[in-house]
Amino acid sequence: MSVENLKDMNDLVSLSKRRGFIFQSSEIYGGLGSCWDYGPLGVELKNNMKETWWKSMTYRDDVDGVDASILMHPTTWKASGHVDNFTDPLVDCKQCKARFRADKVDIAAPCPSCGTKNSFTEPRLFNLMFQTFMGPVQDTASVVYLRPETAQGIFVNFLNVQSTMRRKLPFGIAQIGKAFRNEITPGNFIFRTREFEQMEMQYFIKPGTQKEFMEEWKQIRYQWHLDNGLRPEKLRFHPHGPGELAHYADAAMDIEYEFPIGWGEMEGIHSRTDFDLKQHQEFSGKNLNYVDQIDGNKKYLPYVIETSVGCDRSLLAVMCDAYRLENKGTEEERIVMKFKPHLAPIKVAVLPLVKKPEIDEPAYKLLKDLQKNFKCEYDTSGSIGKRYRRQDEIGTPFCVTFDFDTLNDNAVTVRDRDTMKQERVSIDQLKAYIQSKM
Ligand code: GAP
């Protein structure tokens, strides 16, 4: 059997559209630059990704969750450094008005868009935060920002969580939510978008212990990506050199995945020192010190190890990794999305062999029963082979075929997506059988 992995991102873009994973945003109006909508299968996959992250990060005795608002007091972003530092250098072509990131284009070369020589403006700094206005008056006093990272919603709630949950160091606060960046060079499908979801956790620690906790979280987070099914040979760490560090970090490590477009960052693990708490303490005038009862009631600002993963970007990695083209050019050709069963959007497809009431009615009853536990699909149209192929392409791990024999033996045929092997399973045992394979 021949097997090809995903080579061209366009193949995934077209599968995503064809099968209802991801659509271009506002498509009927021609789309909106680098914004995407998750369709019926995409939203299931995304919810499953979020659920595995949430469980792995908060079903522990040292991490609590929050859900902070997207709009925050504008001083937050002054304090965090985003107003002054969250910028990219931009140049414009004076001839064709095309805009480029100065660090991504050779300013001495002709404009890549129109070919004019010496056509670039001087670089100027462009802030990536989206602005909007709060209240009815659109003046500068009412400017607020769409958050460019979820982290600040955690920092400003540090004392609230610590005191209400009676937390002692070390402990963490986790959050999943939307973030917005007016990226200048977005693209590559959902790899870099202007609206995306982050899954972030700040782990508050005693100053001086950051190396040890950075190492611990690096391993935990790497394992999460492996548990999502990503192949080890497509994963690597990338430590940041001094020139790469964000304005808040004293050390940072990316987890990268080899996408068809090359290696790209999926997750950042940052040692943020006490930068953020110190800044918020100064700008708000509120004392954010932690009182260390174990260490003689010493007062200090905790240090922070942050783990920050893009939900959309890790979902893209999962889709790229799951994609297989088997037996290309033969009668057995199939595209199969080999999602780990816990991530698969649809867990079980119920397929009545024929569309006759004596089969259809009990098969539909079986669907209703399975739906109490699993996200299922019911498909009656086309040959059984075609229906299997359709389920392979959306990554459904189990197809359950209800046939004439079922009426006598109360058993169904369960087909495994990956091996295509079929097994006869008694309906009484079906739920337990599927659960055991998940
Ligand atoms: N709080 C730290 C922080 O935001 P970051 O490295 O800027 O750090 C973390 O972002 C993660 O968020 C990235 O590793 C990536 O997965 C995701 N991300 C960042 N910008 C993105 C964009 N424009 N589109 C999609 N995902 C993005």
PDB file of C-alpha atoms in Angstrom, residues 144-300:
ATOM      1  CA  VAL A 144     -10.017  50.462  24.026  1.00  0.00           C
ATOM      2  CA  TYR A 145      -8.117  47.570  22.467  1.00  0.00           C
ATOM      3  CA  LEU A 146      -9.084  44.070  21.433  1.00  0.00           C
ATOM      4  CA  ARG A 147      -6.639  42.035  23.525  1.00  0.00           C
ATOM      5  CA  PRO A 148      -3.577  40.832  21.557  1.00  0.00           C
ATOM      6  CA  GLU A 149      -2.956  38.053  24.119  1.00  0.00           C
ATOM      7  CA  THR A 150      -5.121  36.466  26.794  1.00  0.00           C
ATOM      8  CA  ALA A 151      -2.272  36.561  29.342  1.00  0.00           C
ATOM      9  CA  GLN A 152      -3.006  40.041  30.675  1.00  0.00           C
ATOM     10  CA  GLY A 153      -6.506  38.957  31.772  1.00  0.00           C
ATOM     11  CA  ILE A 154      -4.697  36.483  34.022  1.00  0.00           C
ATOM     12  CA  PHE A 155      -2.110  38.912  35.408  1.00  0.00           C
ATOM     13  CA  VAL A 156      -4.717  41.496  36.430  1.00  0.00           C
ATOM     14  CA  ASN A 157      -6.655  38.728  38.224  1.00  0.00           C
ATOM     15  CA  PHE A 158      -3.626  37.285  40.012  1.00  0.00           C
ATOM     16  CA  LEU A 159      -4.657  38.540  43.472  1.00  0.00           C
ATOM     17  CA  ASN A 160      -8.347  37.721  42.968  1.00  0.00           C
ATOM     18  CA  VAL A 161      -7.567  34.093  42.185  1.00  0.00           C
ATOM     19  CA  GLN A 162      -4.796  33.727  44.753  1.00  0.00           C
ATOM     20  CA  SER A 163      -6.948  35.062  47.581  1.00  0.00           C
ATOM     21  CA  THR A 164     -10.304  33.457  46.682  1.00  0.00           C
ATOM     22  CA  MET A 165      -8.754  30.033  46.031  1.00  0.00           C
ATOM     23  CA  ARG A 166      -6.334  30.400  48.997  1.00  0.00           C
ATOM     24  CA  ARG A 167      -3.397  29.505  46.770  1.00  0.00           C
ATOM     25  CA  LYS A 168       0.211  29.124  47.802  1.00  0.00           C
ATOM     26  CA  LEU A 169       3.106  29.263  45.350  1.00  0.00           C
ATOM     27  CA  PRO A 170       3.601  27.563  43.015  1.00  0.00           C
ATOM     28  CA  PHE A 171       0.199  27.696  41.336  1.00  0.00           C
ATOM     29  CA  GLY A 172      -1.158  28.471  37.895  1.00  0.00           C
ATOM     30  CA  ILE A 173      -4.070  30.235  36.193  1.00  0.00           C
ATOM     31  CA  ALA A 174      -5.287  28.982  32.826  1.00  0.00           C
ATOM     32  CA  GLN A 175      -7.492  30.554  30.188  1.00  0.00           C
ATOM     33  CA  ILE A 176      -8.785  29.896  26.687  1.00  0.00           C
ATOM     34  CA  GLY A 177      -9.965  32.823  24.620  1.00  0.00           C
ATOM     35  CA  LYS A 178      -9.846  34.976  21.534  1.00  0.00           C
ATOM     36  CA  ALA A 179      -6.933  37.276  20.767  1.00  0.00           C
ATOM     37  CA  PHE A 180      -6.608  39.783  17.937  1.00  0.00           C
ATOM     38  CA  ARG A 181      -3.576  41.074  16.046  1.00  0.00           C
ATOM     39  CA  ASN A 182      -3.565  43.311  13.022  1.00  0.00           C
ATOM     40  CA  GLU A 183      -0.880  41.156  11.382  1.00  0.00           C
ATOM     41  CA  ILE A 184       0.805  42.738   8.369  1.00  0.00           C
ATOM     42  CA  THR A 185       1.750  39.511   6.660  1.00  0.00           C
ATOM     43  CA  PRO A 186      -0.930  37.019   7.686  1.00  0.00           C
ATOM     44  CA  GLY A 187      -1.625  33.905   5.654  1.00  0.00           C
ATOM     45  CA  ASN A 188      -0.959  30.227   5.165  1.00  0.00           C
ATOM     46  CA  PHE A 189      -4.549  29.330   5.957  1.00  0.00           C
ATOM     47  CA  ILE A 190      -5.154  29.420   9.724  1.00  0.00           C
ATOM     48  CA  PHE A 191      -1.432  29.548  10.608  1.00  0.00           C
ATOM     49  CA  ARG A 192      -1.382  33.329  10.997  1.00  0.00           C
ATOM     50  CA  THR A 193      -4.717  35.097  11.246  1.00  0.00           C
ATOM     51  CA  ARG A 194      -5.957  38.380  12.621  1.00  0.00           C
ATOM     52  CA  GLU A 195      -8.421  36.767  15.021  1.00  0.00           C
ATOM     53  CA  PHE A 196      -7.390  33.558  16.757  1.00  0.00           C
ATOM     54  CA  GLU A 197      -7.731  31.637  19.963  1.00  0.00           C
ATOM     55  CA  GLN A 198      -5.027  31.187  22.558  1.00  0.00           C
ATOM     56  CA  MET A 199      -4.782  28.652  25.366  1.00  0.00           C
ATOM     57  CA  GLU A 200      -2.515  30.196  27.962  1.00  0.00           C
ATOM     58  CA  MET A 201      -1.385  29.397  31.474  1.00  0.00           C
ATOM     59  CA  GLN A 202       0.683  31.532  33.831  1.00  0.00           C
ATOM     60  CA  TYR A 203       2.446  29.564  36.537  1.00  0.00           C
ATOM     61  CA  PHE A 204       3.360  31.767  39.506  1.00  0.00           C
ATOM     62  CA  ILE A 205       6.567  30.719  41.248  1.00  0.00           C
ATOM     63  CA  LYS A 206       9.126  31.846  43.770  1.00  0.00           C
ATOM     64  CA  PRO A 207      11.867  33.985  42.154  1.00  0.00           C
ATOM     65  CA  GLY A 208      14.952  31.888  41.497  1.00  0.00           C
ATOM     66  CA  THR A 209      13.028  28.700  40.629  1.00  0.00           C
ATOM     67  CA  GLN A 210      12.283  29.667  37.025  1.00  0.00           C
ATOM     68  CA  LYS A 211      14.830  27.299  35.380  1.00  0.00           C
ATOM     69  CA  GLU A 212      13.424  24.263  37.145  1.00  0.00           C
ATOM     70  CA  PHE A 213       9.763  25.097  36.292  1.00  0.00           C
ATOM     71  CA  MET A 214      10.582  26.092  32.727  1.00  0.00           C
ATOM     72  CA  GLU A 215      12.103  22.628  32.236  1.00  0.00           C
ATOM     73  CA  GLU A 216       9.091  20.935  33.849  1.00  0.00           C
ATOM     74  CA  TRP A 217       6.519  22.793  31.712  1.00  0.00           C
ATOM     75  CA  LYS A 218       8.533  22.285  28.528  1.00  0.00           C
ATOM     76  CA  GLN A 219       8.236  18.513  28.971  1.00  0.00           C
ATOM     77  CA  ILE A 220       4.552  18.600  29.958  1.00  0.00           C
ATOM     78  CA  ARG A 221       3.632  20.727  26.969  1.00  0.00           C
ATOM     79  CA  TYR A 222       5.691  18.688  24.492  1.00  0.00           C
ATOM     80  CA  GLN A 223       3.922  15.549  25.687  1.00  0.00           C
ATOM     81  CA  TRP A 224       0.500  17.185  25.089  1.00  0.00           C
ATOM     82  CA  HIS A 225       1.337  17.613  21.404  1.00  0.00           C
ATOM     83  CA  LEU A 226       2.498  13.989  21.202  1.00  0.00           C
ATOM     84  CA  ASP A 227      -0.749  12.887  22.871  1.00  0.00           C
ATOM     85  CA  ASN A 228      -2.642  14.719  20.126  1.00  0.00           C
ATOM     86  CA  GLY A 229      -1.030  12.302  17.696  1.00  0.00           C
ATOM     87  CA  LEU A 230       1.668  14.553  16.238  1.00  0.00           C
ATOM     88  CA  ARG A 231       4.599  12.514  14.970  1.00  0.00           C
ATOM     89  CA  PRO A 232       7.754  12.993  17.081  1.00  0.00           C
ATOM     90  CA  GLU A 233       9.928  13.544  13.988  1.00  0.00           C
ATOM     91  CA  LYS A 234       7.783  16.569  13.101  1.00  0.00           C
ATOM     92  CA  LEU A 235       8.186  18.229  16.497  1.00  0.00           C
ATOM     93  CA  ARG A 236      11.143  20.111  17.921  1.00  0.00           C
ATOM     94  CA  PHE A 237      12.123  22.722  20.476  1.00  0.00           C
ATOM     95  CA  HIS A 238      13.491  26.052  19.349  1.00  0.00           C
ATOM     96  CA  PRO A 239      15.207  28.090  22.082  1.00  0.00           C
ATOM     97  CA  HIS A 240      15.075  31.876  21.571  1.00  0.00           C
ATOM     98  CA  GLY A 241      18.368  33.703  21.158  1.00  0.00           C
ATOM     99  CA  PRO A 242      18.813  37.148  22.810  1.00  0.00           C
ATOM    100  CA  GLY A 243      17.630  38.975  19.647  1.00  0.00           C
ATOM    101  CA  GLU A 244      14.395  36.960  19.468  1.00  0.00           C
ATOM    102  CA  LEU A 245      13.135  37.441  23.025  1.00  0.00           C
ATOM    103  CA  ALA A 246       9.836  39.275  23.512  1.00  0.00           C
ATOM    104  CA  HIS A 247      10.029  42.457  25.595  1.00  0.00           C
ATOM    105  CA  TYR A 248       8.737  40.632  28.708  1.00  0.00           C
ATOM    106  CA  ALA A 249      10.882  37.467  28.666  1.00  0.00           C
ATOM    107  CA  ASP A 250      14.302  36.522  30.088  1.00  0.00           C
ATOM    108  CA  ALA A 251      14.183  33.076  28.437  1.00  0.00           C
ATOM    109  CA  ALA A 252      11.871  31.440  25.918  1.00  0.00           C
ATOM    110  CA  MET A 253      11.452  28.174  24.101  1.00  0.00           C
ATOM    111  CA  ASP A 254       9.132  27.448  21.190  1.00  0.00           C
ATOM    112  CA  ILE A 255       7.616  24.118  20.320  1.00  0.00           C
ATOM    113  CA  GLU A 256       7.692  23.929  16.534  1.00  0.00           C
ATOM    114  CA  TYR A 257       5.933  21.643  14.062  1.00  0.00           C
ATOM    115  CA  GLU A 258       7.027  20.894  10.516  1.00  0.00           C
ATOM    116  CA  PHE A 259       4.055  22.142   8.460  1.00  0.00           C
ATOM    117  CA  PRO A 260       4.050  21.670   4.662  1.00  0.00           C
ATOM    118  CA  ILE A 261       5.170  25.343   4.568  1.00  0.00           C
ATOM    119  CA  GLY A 262       8.180  24.543   6.801  1.00  0.00           C
ATOM    120  CA  TRP A 263       8.898  24.591  10.524  1.00  0.00           C
ATOM    121  CA  GLY A 264       6.649  26.960  12.452  1.00  0.00           C
ATOM    122  CA  GLU A 265       5.986  27.899  16.072  1.00  0.00           C
ATOM    123  CA  MET A 266       2.934  26.306  17.686  1.00  0.00           C
ATOM    124  CA  GLU A 267       3.578  27.147  21.290  1.00  0.00           C
ATOM    125  CA  GLY A 268       5.786  29.478  23.302  1.00  0.00           C
ATOM    126  CA  ILE A 269       7.027  28.722  26.805  1.00  0.00           C
ATOM    127  CA  HIS A 270       8.260  31.944  28.342  1.00  0.00           C
ATOM    128  CA  SER A 271      10.029  32.865  31.530  1.00  0.00           C
ATOM    129  CA  ARG A 272       8.363  36.258  32.110  1.00  0.00           C
ATOM    130  CA  THR A 273      10.068  37.043  35.453  1.00  0.00           C
ATOM    131  CA  ASP A 274       7.986  39.497  37.524  1.00  0.00           C
ATOM    132  CA  PHE A 275       7.793  41.893  34.556  1.00  0.00           C
ATOM    133  CA  ASP A 276       4.006  41.912  34.208  1.00  0.00           C
ATOM    134  CA  LEU A 277       3.051  41.974  37.892  1.00  0.00           C
ATOM    135  CA  LYS A 278       5.623  44.700  38.523  1.00  0.00           C
ATOM    136  CA  GLN A 279       4.245  46.801  35.676  1.00  0.00           C
ATOM    137  CA  HIS A 280       0.625  46.344  36.788  1.00  0.00           C
ATOM    138  CA  GLN A 281       1.573  47.178  40.357  1.00  0.00           C
ATOM    139  CA  GLU A 282       3.208  50.388  39.197  1.00  0.00           C
ATOM    140  CA  PHE A 283       0.484  51.473  36.759  1.00  0.00           C
ATOM    141  CA  SER A 284      -2.484  50.555  38.985  1.00  0.00           C
ATOM    142  CA  GLY A 285      -0.948  51.656  42.287  1.00  0.00           C
ATOM    143  CA  LYS A 286      -2.258  48.411  43.847  1.00  0.00           C
ATOM    144  CA  ASN A 287       0.026  46.250  45.957  1.00  0.00           C
ATOM    145  CA  LEU A 288       0.267  42.884  44.179  1.00  0.00           C
ATOM    146  CA  ASN A 289       2.833  41.338  46.523  1.00  0.00           C
ATOM    147  CA  TYR A 290       2.528  37.750  47.628  1.00  0.00           C
ATOM    148  CA  VAL A 291       3.072  37.029  51.333  1.00  0.00           C
ATOM    149  CA  ASP A 292       5.158  33.873  51.643  1.00  0.00           C
ATOM    150  CA  GLN A 293       4.036  32.287  54.911  1.00  0.00           C
ATOM    151  CA  ILE A 294       6.448  29.395  54.447  1.00  0.00           C
ATOM    152  CA  ASP A 295       9.389  31.776  54.143  1.00  0.00           C
ATOM    153  CA  GLY A 296       8.989  34.054  57.178  1.00  0.00           C
ATOM    154  CA  ASN A 297       6.127  36.114  55.708  1.00  0.00           C
ATOM    155  CA  LYS A 298       8.453  37.596  53.103  1.00  0.00           C
ATOM    156  CA  LYS A 299       6.648  39.841  50.613  1.00  0.00           C
ATOM    157  CA  TYR A 300       7.566  39.691  46.938  1.00  0.00           C
TER     158      TYR A 300
END
